Amino acid sequence: VAGLSSPPAADPLAMIDAALAAGARWRVTGLPGVRQHGDAQRAFWASVREATQGHWVTVQPVSPIAPWLVLEPDSPGALLWITNDALYINVQGQSWRAPVDAARLADWQTQVARW
């Protein structure tokens, strides 16, 4: 149909990629200190990118529960949450959701717990 086109798929992870390249660190809820973006974090992040690419949709902000991961410093900063069937990200005040299967979400949680 003329005049109808779909907008390009948004990539909320691009701002996080830039922050990581500039030296941002991860804070894991429930674990002390912050983690540099080293080999374990790069493997995790590559898996997140692969699993969610092209699946992000904007959503209302996530309910006020503690985020799973926090990217620091908070410029741009990012918050990540996991539910039973999705990964949620808030970057610069915008919230996004990507569906992810439960097995992969559990694997990510295991990986991050070892940081």
PDB file of C-alpha atoms in Angstrom:
ATOM      1  CA  VAL A   1       0.000   0.000   0.000  1.00  0.00           C
ATOM      2  CA  ALA A   2       1.463   3.335  -1.016  1.00  0.00           C
ATOM      3  CA  GLY A   3       2.503   5.602   1.812  1.00  0.00           C
ATOM      4  CA  LEU A   4       2.770   2.834   4.382  1.00  0.00           C
ATOM      5  CA  SER A   5       6.182   1.776   5.503  1.00  0.00           C
ATOM      6  CA  SER A   6       7.447   0.267   8.671  1.00  0.00           C
ATOM      7  CA  PRO A   7       9.938   2.258  10.638  1.00  0.00           C
ATOM      8  CA  PRO A   8      13.392   0.757  10.962  1.00  0.00           C
ATOM      9  CA  ALA A   9      13.770  -1.537  13.929  1.00  0.00           C
ATOM     10  CA  ALA A  10      15.004   0.417  16.900  1.00  0.00           C
ATOM     11  CA  ASP A  11      18.151  -0.713  18.641  1.00  0.00           C
ATOM     12  CA  PRO A  12      18.108   0.445  22.257  1.00  0.00           C
ATOM     13  CA  LEU A  13      21.344  -1.466  22.775  1.00  0.00           C
ATOM     14  CA  ALA A  14      23.340   0.934  20.583  1.00  0.00           C
ATOM     15  CA  MET A  15      23.522   3.540  23.364  1.00  0.00           C
ATOM     16  CA  ILE A  16      24.636   0.851  25.802  1.00  0.00           C
ATOM     17  CA  ASP A  17      27.299  -0.323  23.332  1.00  0.00           C
ATOM     18  CA  ALA A  18      28.631   3.241  23.145  1.00  0.00           C
ATOM     19  CA  ALA A  19      28.652   3.579  26.942  1.00  0.00           C
ATOM     20  CA  LEU A  20      30.483   0.260  27.316  1.00  0.00           C
ATOM     21  CA  ALA A  21      33.048   1.349  24.727  1.00  0.00           C
ATOM     22  CA  ALA A  22      33.574   4.518  26.798  1.00  0.00           C
ATOM     23  CA  GLY A  23      34.270   2.508  29.967  1.00  0.00           C
ATOM     24  CA  ALA A  24      30.869   2.053  31.608  1.00  0.00           C
ATOM     25  CA  ARG A  25      30.649  -0.698  34.216  1.00  0.00           C
ATOM     26  CA  TRP A  26      27.937  -3.111  35.343  1.00  0.00           C
ATOM     27  CA  ARG A  27      26.357  -3.164  38.796  1.00  0.00           C
ATOM     28  CA  VAL A  28      24.552  -6.420  39.602  1.00  0.00           C
ATOM     29  CA  THR A  29      21.699  -6.118  42.090  1.00  0.00           C
ATOM     30  CA  GLY A  30      22.556  -8.115  45.191  1.00  0.00           C
ATOM     31  CA  LEU A  31      26.299  -8.278  44.494  1.00  0.00           C
ATOM     32  CA  PRO A  32      28.793  -5.782  45.921  1.00  0.00           C
ATOM     33  CA  GLY A  33      30.862  -3.491  43.707  1.00  0.00           C
ATOM     34  CA  VAL A  34      30.853  -2.960  39.963  1.00  0.00           C
ATOM     35  CA  ARG A  35      32.124  -5.146  37.120  1.00  0.00           C
ATOM     36  CA  GLN A  36      34.238  -3.895  34.247  1.00  0.00           C
ATOM     37  CA  HIS A  37      33.112  -4.959  30.765  1.00  0.00           C
ATOM     38  CA  GLY A  38      35.598  -7.833  30.465  1.00  0.00           C
ATOM     39  CA  ASP A  39      35.480 -11.160  28.627  1.00  0.00           C
ATOM     40  CA  ALA A  40      32.601 -12.660  30.661  1.00  0.00           C
ATOM     41  CA  GLN A  41      30.541  -9.500  30.248  1.00  0.00           C
ATOM     42  CA  ARG A  42      31.280  -9.304  26.516  1.00  0.00           C
ATOM     43  CA  ALA A  43      30.101 -12.919  26.050  1.00  0.00           C
ATOM     44  CA  PHE A  44      26.910 -12.150  27.970  1.00  0.00           C
ATOM     45  CA  TRP A  45      26.312  -8.940  25.995  1.00  0.00           C
ATOM     46  CA  ALA A  46      26.883 -10.703  22.640  1.00  0.00           C
ATOM     47  CA  SER A  47      24.246 -13.258  23.635  1.00  0.00           C
ATOM     48  CA  VAL A  48      21.811 -10.486  24.617  1.00  0.00           C
ATOM     49  CA  ARG A  49      22.360  -8.738  21.279  1.00  0.00           C
ATOM     50  CA  GLU A  50      21.900 -11.947  19.286  1.00  0.00           C
ATOM     51  CA  ALA A  51      18.734 -12.987  21.139  1.00  0.00           C
ATOM     52  CA  THR A  52      17.009  -9.612  21.026  1.00  0.00           C
ATOM     53  CA  GLN A  53      18.047  -8.083  17.696  1.00  0.00           C
ATOM     54  CA  GLY A  54      14.999  -6.869  15.808  1.00  0.00           C
ATOM     55  CA  HIS A  55      12.601  -7.792  18.630  1.00  0.00           C
ATOM     56  CA  TRP A  56      12.579  -4.586  20.690  1.00  0.00           C
ATOM     57  CA  VAL A  57       9.319  -2.714  21.202  1.00  0.00           C
ATOM     58  CA  THR A  58       8.736   0.392  23.281  1.00  0.00           C
ATOM     59  CA  VAL A  59       6.685  -0.107  26.421  1.00  0.00           C
ATOM     60  CA  GLN A  60       5.517   1.843  29.425  1.00  0.00           C
ATOM     61  CA  PRO A  61       8.187   2.121  32.120  1.00  0.00           C
ATOM     62  CA  VAL A  62       8.792  -1.037  34.119  1.00  0.00           C
ATOM     63  CA  SER A  63       7.199  -1.253  37.556  1.00  0.00           C
ATOM     64  CA  PRO A  64       9.345   0.123  40.363  1.00  0.00           C
ATOM     65  CA  ILE A  65      11.198  -3.028  41.313  1.00  0.00           C
ATOM     66  CA  ALA A  66      14.954  -3.181  41.681  1.00  0.00           C
ATOM     67  CA  PRO A  67      16.624  -3.653  38.307  1.00  0.00           C
ATOM     68  CA  TRP A  68      18.686  -6.790  37.677  1.00  0.00           C
ATOM     69  CA  LEU A  69      21.594  -4.890  36.121  1.00  0.00           C
ATOM     70  CA  VAL A  70      22.571  -1.228  36.154  1.00  0.00           C
ATOM     71  CA  LEU A  71      25.021   0.339  33.726  1.00  0.00           C
ATOM     72  CA  GLU A  72      27.183   2.980  35.394  1.00  0.00           C
ATOM     73  CA  PRO A  73      27.910   5.808  35.186  1.00  0.00           C
ATOM     74  CA  ASP A  74      24.372   6.922  34.482  1.00  0.00           C
ATOM     75  CA  SER A  75      25.200   8.988  31.441  1.00  0.00           C
ATOM     76  CA  PRO A  76      23.478   7.574  29.431  1.00  0.00           C
ATOM     77  CA  GLY A  77      23.112   4.763  31.943  1.00  0.00           C
ATOM     78  CA  ALA A  78      20.737   1.869  31.562  1.00  0.00           C
ATOM     79  CA  LEU A  79      18.625  -0.392  33.720  1.00  0.00           C
ATOM     80  CA  LEU A  80      17.859  -4.012  32.812  1.00  0.00           C
ATOM     81  CA  TRP A  81      15.099  -6.231  34.207  1.00  0.00           C
ATOM     82  CA  ILE A  82      14.233  -9.865  33.541  1.00  0.00           C
ATOM     83  CA  THR A  83      10.750 -11.357  33.743  1.00  0.00           C
ATOM     84  CA  ASN A  84       9.668 -14.920  32.972  1.00  0.00           C
ATOM     85  CA  ASP A  85       9.529 -14.265  29.250  1.00  0.00           C
ATOM     86  CA  ALA A  86      11.330 -11.026  28.417  1.00  0.00           C
ATOM     87  CA  LEU A  87      14.224  -8.663  28.918  1.00  0.00           C
ATOM     88  CA  TYR A  88      13.347  -5.047  29.684  1.00  0.00           C
ATOM     89  CA  ILE A  89      15.731  -2.137  29.273  1.00  0.00           C
ATOM     90  CA  ASN A  90      15.370   1.503  30.209  1.00  0.00           C
ATOM     91  CA  VAL A  91      17.805   3.851  28.466  1.00  0.00           C
ATOM     92  CA  GLN A  92      17.572   7.619  28.805  1.00  0.00           C
ATOM     93  CA  GLY A  93      14.029   7.418  30.146  1.00  0.00           C
ATOM     94  CA  GLN A  94      12.703   5.181  27.353  1.00  0.00           C
ATOM     95  CA  SER A  95      11.641   1.613  28.166  1.00  0.00           C
ATOM     96  CA  TRP A  96      11.932  -1.313  25.763  1.00  0.00           C
ATOM     97  CA  ARG A  97      10.924  -4.991  25.849  1.00  0.00           C
ATOM     98  CA  ALA A  98      12.227  -7.973  23.899  1.00  0.00           C
ATOM     99  CA  PRO A  99      10.736 -11.450  24.287  1.00  0.00           C
ATOM    100  CA  VAL A 100      13.331 -14.054  25.290  1.00  0.00           C
ATOM    101  CA  ASP A 101      12.815 -17.741  26.030  1.00  0.00           C
ATOM    102  CA  ALA A 102      12.999 -18.804  29.663  1.00  0.00           C
ATOM    103  CA  ALA A 103      16.018 -21.091  29.159  1.00  0.00           C
ATOM    104  CA  ARG A 104      18.129 -18.254  27.765  1.00  0.00           C
ATOM    105  CA  LEU A 105      16.998 -15.883  30.525  1.00  0.00           C
ATOM    106  CA  ALA A 106      18.013 -18.482  33.127  1.00  0.00           C
ATOM    107  CA  ASP A 107      21.379 -18.921  31.396  1.00  0.00           C
ATOM    108  CA  TRP A 108      21.985 -15.158  31.478  1.00  0.00           C
ATOM    109  CA  GLN A 109      21.150 -15.045  35.178  1.00  0.00           C
ATOM    110  CA  THR A 110      23.633 -17.874  35.823  1.00  0.00           C
ATOM    111  CA  GLN A 111      26.340 -16.111  33.787  1.00  0.00           C
ATOM    112  CA  VAL A 112      25.841 -12.789  35.565  1.00  0.00           C
ATOM    113  CA  ALA A 113      25.788 -14.421  39.013  1.00  0.00           C
ATOM    114  CA  ARG A 114      29.374 -15.612  38.299  1.00  0.00           C
ATOM    115  CA  TRP A 115      30.670 -12.102  37.600  1.00  0.00           C
TER     116      TRP A 115
END
